mmCIF file of C-alpha atoms and ligand atoms in Angstrom:
data_model
loop_
_atom_site.group_PDB
_atom_site.id
_atom_site.type_symbol
_atom_site.label_atom_id
_atom_site.label_comp_id
_atom_site.label_asym_id
_atom_site.label_seq_id
_atom_site.Cartn_x
_atom_site.Cartn_y
_atom_site.Cartn_z
ATOM 1 C CA MET A 14 -1.622 25.259 -12.174
ATOM 2 C CA LEU A 15 -3.362 21.900 -11.620
ATOM 3 C CA ALA A 16 -4.214 20.857 -8.076
ATOM 4 C CA ILE A 17 -6.091 17.961 -6.441
ATOM 5 C CA ARG A 18 -8.682 19.472 -4.142
ATOM 6 C CA LYS A 19 -11.228 18.044 -1.744
ATOM 7 C CA VAL A 20 -14.303 19.975 -2.790
ATOM 8 C CA LYS A 21 -17.273 18.095 -1.332
ATOM 9 C CA ALA A 22 -17.961 16.715 2.154
ATOM 10 C CA GLU A 23 -18.588 13.125 0.992
ATOM 11 C CA ARG A 24 -16.753 9.926 -0.085
ATOM 12 C CA GLY A 25 -14.616 10.866 -3.069
ATOM 13 C CA GLY A 26 -15.582 14.491 -3.515
ATOM 14 C CA ILE A 27 -12.225 15.426 -5.012
ATOM 15 C CA SER A 28 -11.475 17.157 -8.280
ATOM 16 C CA VAL A 29 -8.477 18.199 -10.310
ATOM 17 C CA ASP A 30 -8.826 21.937 -10.768
ATOM 18 C CA ASP A 31 -6.977 24.719 -12.493
ATOM 19 C CA VAL A 32 -6.118 27.200 -9.728
ATOM 20 C CA PRO A 33 -3.751 30.181 -9.450
ATOM 21 C CA VAL A 34 -0.145 29.556 -8.336
ATOM 22 C CA PRO A 35 -0.170 30.414 -4.593
ATOM 23 C CA GLU A 36 1.583 33.562 -3.382
ATOM 24 C CA LEU A 37 3.806 34.045 -0.349
ATOM 25 C CA VAL A 38 1.743 35.394 2.544
ATOM 26 C CA HIS A 39 4.329 35.823 5.308
ATOM 27 C CA ASP A 40 7.949 36.983 5.080
ATOM 28 C CA THR A 41 8.985 33.552 6.368
ATOM 29 C CA ASP A 42 7.137 31.683 3.581
ATOM 30 C CA VAL A 43 8.697 29.684 0.763
ATOM 31 C CA LEU A 44 7.225 28.790 -2.652
ATOM 32 C CA VAL A 45 8.174 25.187 -3.532
ATOM 33 C CA LYS A 46 7.880 23.695 -7.028
ATOM 34 C CA VAL A 47 6.659 20.160 -6.293
ATOM 35 C CA GLU A 48 8.708 17.287 -7.734
ATOM 36 C CA ALA A 49 6.877 14.365 -6.111
ATOM 37 C CA ALA A 50 4.091 13.927 -3.565
ATOM 38 C CA GLY A 51 2.894 10.660 -2.012
ATOM 39 C CA ILE A 52 -0.583 9.434 -1.136
ATOM 40 C CA CYS A 53 -0.824 8.309 2.473
ATOM 41 C CA GLY A 54 -3.403 6.866 4.848
ATOM 42 C CA THR A 55 -4.445 10.337 5.949
ATOM 43 C CA ASP A 56 -5.318 11.244 2.343
ATOM 44 C CA LEU A 57 -7.410 8.070 2.152
ATOM 45 C CA LEU A 58 -9.267 9.083 5.324
ATOM 46 C CA ILE A 59 -9.974 12.447 3.716
ATOM 47 C CA TYR A 60 -11.054 10.711 0.501
ATOM 48 C CA LYS A 61 -13.437 8.465 2.460
ATOM 49 C CA TRP A 62 -14.501 11.495 4.541
ATOM 50 C CA GLY A 63 -13.718 9.835 7.886
ATOM 51 C CA ASP A 64 -14.191 11.680 11.180
ATOM 52 C CA PHE A 65 -10.668 13.096 11.143
ATOM 53 C CA ALA A 66 -11.351 14.893 7.852
ATOM 54 C CA ARG A 67 -14.387 16.798 9.065
ATOM 55 C CA ARG A 68 -12.292 19.592 10.512
ATOM 56 C CA MET A 69 -11.364 20.682 6.960
ATOM 57 C CA ASN A 70 -12.579 23.838 5.312
ATOM 58 C CA LEU A 71 -13.359 23.018 1.691
ATOM 59 C CA PRO A 72 -12.034 23.352 -0.901
ATOM 60 C CA THR A 73 -8.493 22.456 0.224
ATOM 61 C CA ILE A 74 -5.585 21.147 -1.867
ATOM 62 C CA LEU A 75 -4.534 17.722 -0.497
ATOM 63 C CA GLY A 76 -1.022 16.296 -0.038
ATOM 64 C CA HIS A 77 1.506 16.436 2.797
ATOM 65 C CA GLU A 78 4.307 14.045 1.721
ATOM 66 C CA VAL A 79 6.178 16.350 -0.580
ATOM 67 C CA SER A 80 9.560 16.955 -2.169
ATOM 68 C CA GLY A 81 10.377 19.863 -4.398
ATOM 69 C CA VAL A 82 12.707 22.676 -5.321
ATOM 70 C CA VAL A 83 12.593 26.139 -3.746
ATOM 71 C CA GLU A 84 11.269 28.588 -6.318
ATOM 72 C CA GLN A 85 10.920 31.793 -4.289
ATOM 73 C CA VAL A 86 11.658 32.856 -0.710
ATOM 74 C CA GLY A 87 10.137 35.533 1.549
ATOM 75 C CA SER A 88 12.255 38.444 2.829
ATOM 76 C CA ASP A 89 12.744 36.872 6.264
ATOM 77 C CA VAL A 90 13.718 33.348 5.080
ATOM 78 C CA LYS A 91 17.174 32.613 6.485
ATOM 79 C CA GLY A 92 18.448 29.198 5.381
ATOM 80 C CA LEU A 93 16.954 28.552 1.940
ATOM 81 C CA ARG A 94 17.524 29.941 -1.541
ATOM 82 C CA PRO A 95 15.920 29.224 -4.896
ATOM 83 C CA GLY A 96 17.149 25.969 -6.443
ATOM 84 C CA MET A 97 17.560 24.044 -3.175
ATOM 85 C CA ARG A 98 15.762 20.674 -2.919
ATOM 86 C CA VAL A 99 13.602 20.264 0.182
ATOM 87 C CA SER A 100 11.353 17.662 1.743
ATOM 88 C CA LEU A 101 8.451 18.900 3.851
ATOM 89 C CA GLU A 102 7.680 18.081 7.467
ATOM 90 C CA SER A 103 3.904 17.705 7.694
ATOM 91 C CA HIS A 104 3.475 18.868 11.298
ATOM 92 C CA LEU A 105 3.322 22.592 11.824
ATOM 93 C CA PRO A 106 3.394 22.815 15.648
ATOM 94 C CA CYS A 107 2.409 25.998 17.491
ATOM 95 C CA GLY A 108 5.893 26.277 19.024
ATOM 96 C CA VAL A 109 4.762 27.966 22.243
ATOM 97 C CA CYS A 110 2.482 25.576 24.156
ATOM 98 C CA TYR A 111 3.554 23.468 27.145
ATOM 99 C CA THR A 112 4.065 20.400 24.900
ATOM 100 C CA CYS A 113 6.223 22.282 22.395
ATOM 101 C CA ARG A 114 8.310 23.911 25.139
ATOM 102 C CA ARG A 115 8.989 20.512 26.706
ATOM 103 C CA GLY A 116 10.553 19.409 23.409
ATOM 104 C CA TRP A 117 7.544 17.382 22.223
ATOM 105 C CA ALA A 118 6.542 19.613 19.309
ATOM 106 C CA HIS A 119 5.861 16.530 17.136
ATOM 107 C CA VAL A 120 2.783 15.819 19.284
ATOM 108 C CA CYS A 121 1.730 19.455 19.830
ATOM 109 C CA PRO A 122 -2.046 19.493 20.372
ATOM 110 C CA HIS A 123 -2.326 22.592 18.155
ATOM 111 C CA THR A 124 -0.508 21.062 15.158
ATOM 112 C CA ARG A 125 -1.702 22.183 11.715
ATOM 113 C CA TYR A 126 -1.160 19.989 8.659
ATOM 114 C CA PRO A 127 -0.711 20.980 5.003
ATOM 115 C CA GLY A 128 -3.290 19.179 2.884
ATOM 116 C CA VAL A 129 -5.722 19.214 5.836
ATOM 117 C CA ASP A 130 -5.733 22.605 7.554
ATOM 118 C CA PHE A 131 -4.282 24.587 4.655
ATOM 119 C CA ASP A 132 -3.431 23.939 0.994
ATOM 120 C CA GLY A 133 -0.972 21.064 0.491
ATOM 121 C CA GLY A 134 1.307 19.652 -2.178
ATOM 122 C CA PHE A 135 -0.840 17.723 -4.681
ATOM 123 C CA ALA A 136 -0.226 20.681 -6.999
ATOM 124 C CA SER A 137 2.513 22.143 -9.153
ATOM 125 C CA PHE A 138 3.435 24.596 -6.370
ATOM 126 C CA VAL A 139 2.897 24.856 -2.623
ATOM 127 C CA VAL A 140 3.551 27.665 -0.130
ATOM 128 C CA VAL A 141 4.839 26.621 3.312
ATOM 129 C CA PRO A 142 6.773 28.287 6.132
ATOM 130 C CA GLU A 143 10.546 27.833 6.067
ATOM 131 C CA SER A 144 10.285 26.025 9.422
ATOM 132 C CA VAL A 145 8.857 22.855 7.796
ATOM 133 C CA CYS A 146 11.322 22.722 4.871
ATOM 134 C CA TRP A 147 14.123 20.180 5.332
ATOM 135 C CA PRO A 148 17.030 20.683 2.889
ATOM 136 C CA VAL A 149 17.889 17.414 1.141
ATOM 137 C CA PRO A 150 21.401 16.508 -0.068
ATOM 138 C CA GLN A 151 22.123 15.608 -3.714
ATOM 139 C CA GLU A 152 22.497 11.901 -2.848
ATOM 140 C CA VAL A 153 18.780 11.632 -2.045
ATOM 141 C CA SER A 154 16.600 11.460 -5.169
ATOM 142 C CA PRO A 155 13.407 13.559 -5.456
ATOM 143 C CA LEU A 156 11.344 10.350 -5.262
ATOM 144 C CA GLN A 157 13.047 9.247 -2.047
ATOM 145 C CA ALA A 158 12.829 12.815 -0.708
ATOM 146 C CA ALA A 159 9.034 12.678 -1.130
ATOM 147 C CA MET A 160 9.015 9.608 1.142
ATOM 148 C CA MET A 161 11.059 11.182 3.959
ATOM 149 C CA GLU A 162 7.968 12.230 5.905
ATOM 150 C CA PRO A 163 6.584 8.669 6.211
ATOM 151 C CA PHE A 164 10.110 7.213 6.438
ATOM 152 C CA GLY A 165 10.634 9.524 9.428
ATOM 153 C CA LEU A 166 7.768 7.751 11.211
ATOM 154 C CA ALA A 167 9.509 4.418 10.674
ATOM 155 C CA VAL A 168 12.856 5.777 11.869
ATOM 156 C CA HIS A 169 11.181 7.402 14.883
ATOM 157 C CA ALA A 170 9.474 4.081 15.754
ATOM 158 C CA SER A 171 12.855 2.335 15.503
ATOM 159 C CA LEU A 172 14.709 4.798 17.732
ATOM 160 C CA GLU A 173 12.267 5.360 20.592
ATOM 161 C CA GLY A 174 12.522 3.470 23.873
ATOM 162 C CA SER A 175 15.044 0.647 23.734
ATOM 163 C CA GLY A 176 15.591 1.205 19.984
ATOM 164 C CA VAL A 177 16.150 -1.891 17.807
ATOM 165 C CA SER A 178 19.907 -2.478 17.826
ATOM 166 C CA GLY A 179 20.672 -6.104 18.650
ATOM 167 C CA LEU A 180 16.993 -6.830 19.326
ATOM 168 C CA ASN A 181 14.419 -9.082 17.663
ATOM 169 C CA VAL A 182 11.703 -6.926 16.167
ATOM 170 C CA LEU A 183 8.202 -7.743 14.932
ATOM 171 C CA ILE A 184 6.625 -5.367 12.414
ATOM 172 C CA SER A 185 2.867 -5.950 12.293
ATOM 173 C CA GLY A 186 1.270 -4.474 9.167
ATOM 174 C CA CYS A 187 3.353 -3.887 6.042
ATOM 175 C CA GLY A 188 1.736 -0.945 4.334
ATOM 176 C CA PRO A 189 4.281 1.544 3.014
ATOM 177 C CA ILE A 190 5.393 2.756 6.471
ATOM 178 C CA GLY A 191 5.597 -0.758 7.924
ATOM 179 C CA LEU A 192 7.770 -1.690 4.936
ATOM 180 C CA MET A 193 9.941 1.376 5.507
ATOM 181 C CA ASN A 194 10.245 0.219 9.119
ATOM 182 C CA VAL A 195 11.541 -3.183 7.982
ATOM 183 C CA ALA A 196 14.338 -1.409 6.094
ATOM 184 C CA ALA A 197 14.999 1.087 8.922
ATOM 185 C CA ALA A 198 15.150 -1.607 11.621
ATOM 186 C CA LYS A 199 17.634 -3.681 9.598
ATOM 187 C CA ALA A 200 19.784 -0.631 8.843
ATOM 188 C CA LEU A 201 19.758 0.383 12.523
ATOM 189 C CA GLY A 202 21.075 -3.003 13.608
ATOM 190 C CA ALA A 203 18.050 -5.111 14.546
ATOM 191 C CA SER A 204 18.918 -8.762 15.042
ATOM 192 C CA LYS A 205 15.914 -10.493 13.407
ATOM 193 C CA VAL A 206 13.107 -8.574 11.737
ATOM 194 C CA ILE A 207 9.842 -10.490 11.448
ATOM 195 C CA ALA A 208 7.162 -8.927 9.234
ATOM 196 C CA THR A 209 3.454 -9.795 9.131
ATOM 197 C CA ASP A 210 0.661 -8.792 6.775
ATOM 198 C CA VAL A 211 -2.215 -10.334 4.838
ATOM 199 C CA HIS A 212 -1.290 -9.061 1.334
ATOM 200 C CA PRO A 213 1.174 -11.238 -0.656
ATOM 201 C CA LEU A 214 2.468 -8.143 -2.521
ATOM 202 C CA ARG A 215 3.429 -6.467 0.747
ATOM 203 C CA LEU A 216 5.021 -9.616 2.166
ATOM 204 C CA SER A 217 7.240 -10.058 -0.865
ATOM 205 C CA ALA A 218 8.231 -6.377 -0.612
ATOM 206 C CA ALA A 219 9.087 -6.930 3.068
ATOM 207 C CA ALA A 220 11.359 -9.825 2.119
ATOM 208 C CA GLN A 221 13.019 -7.681 -0.543
ATOM 209 C CA LEU A 222 13.633 -4.907 2.010
ATOM 210 C CA GLY A 223 15.446 -7.294 4.350
ATOM 211 C CA ALA A 224 12.838 -8.960 6.587
ATOM 212 C CA ASP A 225 14.320 -12.211 7.907
ATOM 213 C CA VAL A 226 10.926 -13.895 8.185
ATOM 214 C CA CYS A 227 7.568 -12.935 6.636
ATOM 215 C CA ILE A 228 4.337 -14.260 8.118
ATOM 216 C CA ASP A 229 1.080 -14.314 6.172
ATOM 217 C CA ALA A 230 -1.350 -13.645 9.022
ATOM 218 C CA THR A 231 -4.294 -14.901 6.927
ATOM 219 C CA ASP A 232 -3.409 -18.552 7.418
ATOM 220 C CA GLU A 233 -0.479 -18.611 9.810
ATOM 221 C CA SER A 234 -0.431 -17.984 13.560
ATOM 222 C CA VAL A 235 1.939 -15.093 14.280
ATOM 223 C CA HIS A 236 2.544 -16.329 17.830
ATOM 224 C CA ASP A 237 3.308 -19.935 16.772
ATOM 225 C CA THR A 238 5.747 -18.811 14.095
ATOM 226 C CA VAL A 239 7.502 -16.424 16.481
ATOM 227 C CA CYS A 240 7.782 -19.267 19.041
ATOM 228 C CA SER A 241 9.201 -21.661 16.472
ATOM 229 C CA LEU A 242 11.881 -19.082 15.617
ATOM 230 C CA LEU A 243 12.759 -17.636 19.000
ATOM 231 C CA GLY A 244 11.378 -20.097 21.492
ATOM 232 C CA GLU A 245 8.967 -18.971 24.142
ATOM 233 C CA ARG A 246 10.820 -15.755 24.860
ATOM 234 C CA GLY A 247 9.284 -14.001 21.864
ATOM 235 C CA VAL A 248 10.361 -10.696 20.286
ATOM 236 C CA ASP A 249 11.916 -7.842 22.260
ATOM 237 C CA VAL A 250 10.048 -5.117 20.393
ATOM 238 C CA ALA A 251 6.849 -5.131 18.355
ATOM 239 C CA ILE A 252 5.757 -2.180 16.246
ATOM 240 C CA ASP A 253 2.105 -2.207 15.245
ATOM 241 C CA TYR A 254 0.977 -0.533 12.029
ATOM 242 C CA SER A 255 -2.296 -2.437 11.736
ATOM 243 C CA GLY A 256 -4.439 -0.687 14.349
ATOM 244 C CA GLN A 257 -6.546 -3.891 14.371
ATOM 245 C CA ALA A 258 -7.608 -5.663 17.571
ATOM 246 C CA ALA A 259 -6.935 -9.200 16.262
ATOM 247 C CA ALA A 260 -3.437 -8.306 15.076
ATOM 248 C CA LEU A 261 -2.668 -6.472 18.341
ATOM 249 C CA THR A 262 -3.769 -9.462 20.391
ATOM 250 C CA ALA A 263 -1.473 -11.790 18.410
ATOM 251 C CA THR A 264 1.340 -9.242 18.653
ATOM 252 C CA ILE A 265 1.055 -8.799 22.418
ATOM 253 C CA LYS A 266 1.226 -12.582 22.823
ATOM 254 C CA SER A 267 4.452 -12.644 20.822
ATOM 255 C CA ILE A 268 6.375 -10.063 22.901
ATOM 256 C CA THR A 269 8.801 -11.118 25.625
ATOM 257 C CA HIS A 270 8.077 -10.262 29.280
ATOM 258 C CA GLY A 271 9.390 -6.768 29.886
ATOM 259 C CA GLY A 272 9.448 -6.070 26.131
ATOM 260 C CA GLU A 273 8.062 -3.106 24.237
ATOM 261 C CA LEU A 274 4.991 -2.507 22.120
ATOM 262 C CA ARG A 275 5.067 0.625 19.977
ATOM 263 C CA LEU A 276 1.764 1.752 18.515
ATOM 264 C CA MET A 277 1.821 3.469 15.113
ATOM 265 C CA GLY A 278 -1.361 2.279 13.350
ATOM 266 C CA VAL A 279 -4.378 4.425 14.166
ATOM 267 C CA PRO A 280 -7.445 2.269 14.965
ATOM 268 C CA SER A 281 -10.424 3.459 12.934
ATOM 269 C CA HIS A 282 -12.721 2.989 15.964
ATOM 270 C CA GLY A 283 -12.513 1.983 19.634
ATOM 271 C CA ILE A 284 -11.109 -1.525 20.147
ATOM 272 C CA SER A 285 -11.077 -3.703 23.228
ATOM 273 C CA LEU A 286 -7.895 -5.361 24.437
ATOM 274 C CA ASN A 287 -7.023 -7.562 27.376
ATOM 275 C CA LEU A 288 -4.958 -5.292 29.643
ATOM 276 C CA GLU A 289 -4.291 -8.155 32.034
ATOM 277 C CA GLU A 290 -1.728 -9.629 29.668
ATOM 278 C CA TRP A 291 0.062 -6.267 29.318
ATOM 279 C CA LEU A 292 0.143 -5.871 33.060
ATOM 280 C CA PHE A 293 1.472 -9.320 33.985
ATOM 281 C CA LYS A 294 4.017 -9.225 31.189
ATOM 282 C CA GLY A 295 5.287 -5.849 32.360
ATOM 283 C CA LEU A 296 5.129 -4.500 28.805
ATOM 284 C CA VAL A 297 6.123 -0.947 27.981
ATOM 285 C CA VAL A 298 3.525 0.462 25.592
ATOM 286 C CA ARG A 299 4.368 3.583 23.614
ATOM 287 C CA GLY A 300 2.009 5.616 21.479
ATOM 288 C CA LEU A 301 3.951 7.213 18.630
ATOM 289 C CA HIS A 302 2.953 9.987 16.272
ATOM 290 C CA GLY A 303 4.990 12.015 13.820
ATOM 291 C CA ARG A 304 8.751 12.380 13.992
ATOM 292 C CA ARG A 305 11.010 14.241 16.418
ATOM 293 C CA LEU A 306 11.583 17.760 15.094
ATOM 294 C CA PHE A 307 14.119 17.598 13.740
ATOM 295 C CA GLU A 308 16.371 14.916 15.208
ATOM 296 C CA THR A 309 14.538 12.167 13.296
ATOM 297 C CA TRP A 310 15.043 14.048 10.008
ATOM 298 C CA GLU A 311 18.796 14.159 10.622
ATOM 299 C CA ARG A 312 18.955 10.387 11.176
ATOM 300 C CA SER A 313 16.633 9.621 8.237
ATOM 301 C CA THR A 314 18.725 11.785 5.928
ATOM 302 C CA SER A 315 21.921 9.969 6.813
ATOM 303 C CA LEU A 316 20.322 6.531 6.302
ATOM 304 C CA LEU A 317 19.172 7.544 2.800
ATOM 305 C CA ALA A 318 22.201 9.621 1.760
ATOM 306 C CA THR A 319 24.647 6.840 2.659
ATOM 307 C CA GLY A 320 22.541 4.269 0.793
ATOM 308 C CA ARG A 321 22.038 2.141 3.917
ATOM 309 C CA VAL A 322 18.339 2.404 3.173
ATOM 310 C CA ASP A 323 17.017 2.580 -0.374
ATOM 311 C CA LEU A 324 13.284 3.214 -0.628
ATOM 312 C CA SER A 325 13.113 3.209 -4.452
ATOM 313 C CA SER A 326 11.622 -0.283 -4.666
ATOM 314 C CA LEU A 327 8.609 0.925 -2.680
ATOM 315 C CA VAL A 328 7.404 3.203 -5.460
ATOM 316 C CA SER A 329 4.786 1.149 -7.285
ATOM 317 C CA HIS A 330 3.185 3.997 -9.276
ATOM 318 C CA ARG A 331 4.278 7.418 -10.547
ATOM 319 C CA LEU A 332 1.301 9.342 -11.859
ATOM 320 C CA PRO A 333 0.253 12.756 -13.129
ATOM 321 C CA LEU A 334 -2.313 14.697 -11.058
ATOM 322 C CA THR A 335 -4.943 13.916 -13.684
ATOM 323 C CA ALA A 336 -4.913 10.212 -12.637
ATOM 324 C CA THR A 337 -6.367 11.130 -9.239
ATOM 325 C CA GLU A 338 -9.458 8.921 -9.121
ATOM 326 C CA ASP A 339 -7.525 5.783 -10.192
ATOM 327 C CA ALA A 340 -4.712 6.585 -7.780
ATOM 328 C CA PHE A 341 -6.996 6.816 -4.761
ATOM 329 C CA GLU A 342 -8.997 3.709 -5.613
ATOM 330 C CA MET A 343 -5.733 1.787 -6.175
ATOM 331 C CA ALA A 344 -4.359 2.948 -2.812
ATOM 332 C CA ILE A 345 -7.568 1.874 -1.056
ATOM 333 C CA SER A 346 -7.509 -1.559 -2.708
ATOM 334 C CA GLY A 347 -4.097 -2.393 -1.196
ATOM 335 C CA GLN A 348 -2.885 -3.484 -4.648
ATOM 336 C CA SER A 349 -0.119 -0.885 -4.596
ATOM 337 C CA LEU A 350 2.844 0.084 -2.451
ATOM 338 C CA LYS A 351 3.734 3.788 -2.582
ATOM 339 C CA ILE A 352 1.893 5.934 -5.113
ATOM 340 C CA LEU A 353 3.593 9.205 -5.986
ATOM 341 C CA PHE A 354 2.206 12.090 -8.027
ATOM 342 C CA GLU A 355 4.633 14.039 -10.191
ATOM 343 C CA PRO A 356 2.782 17.322 -10.746
ATOM 344 C CA ASN A 357 5.457 18.841 -12.989
ATOM 345 C CA GLY A 358 6.221 15.718 -15.038
ATOM 346 C CA SER A 359 8.863 13.039 -14.492
ATOM 347 C CA CYS A 360 11.362 14.256 -11.871
ATOM 348 C CA VAL A 361 14.126 11.707 -12.515
HETATM 349 ZN ZN1 ZN B 403 1.224 10.940 5.658
HETATM 350 ZN ZN1 ZN B 404 2.467 23.487 20.633
#
């Protein structure tokens, strides 16, 4: 089968190779025939060979945002049978540490990731434990199912803390997950959703997904626009996907006293922020990572299956594995929304 592998410890350093179809190793393993698999920021970090990627043993097949159909199950698999469509959770927590036992498995410090720590889903087939397979109902298409892992981040960010229902929400940074968060926040009852970014393509997608106001942060002051809409009180909740100091500073200014800042975007290096403003405003700041296992999946599934959220418009490219180099360069350029590989040909 074809597979996209990171083979060299350098920028790029990936190749599309012919490798054997993987075999089940444990009795609890499942062989999944991949229908669609999305490129995400983590894959770009691996492509650029950022610090995070250096833990990898090469070669490794990339890809952790995956939908597919169960092809074969191990003898101890309990809830899956061949033919069922699944979407894959990308966090494989240890299950036994203090964090996991407190119910915080999504931030387990011993988490292993497909496509990083073991072979992932940019291939015709992938082997994963049953524990990370989420069965997907018929109403959710294979393309949408491949986006459930990132969509889960957006749903998680919308549900934590005071949630979004009846609140004014600022989404800072409209890459694919920020855009998914626009749709999730609207579907979960946010009052006004204000979206900011610097790419016109992303801002028009945000408007299409239901953002009430879109701010181009290149030439518009986020704080001034928020004030003109809501007065001095600002937004109740801001969710940051940018991980950039300048954007965070503008965002913090725009939050009401006693409001919430939820951090999703991972800064690429240390950034300095004025904590004084946080302190005097009495802001609640939450660091968020992953999705709750598996409460968030349940909520995400119902939003998609009922049609209250439709992520189809986010798919800007559907490509074969052989288009790897173009796909990665396009994702880095920001001139795309969600790029999905279809390793076994068109899945819809
Ligand atoms: Zn991802
Ligand atoms: Zn753990």
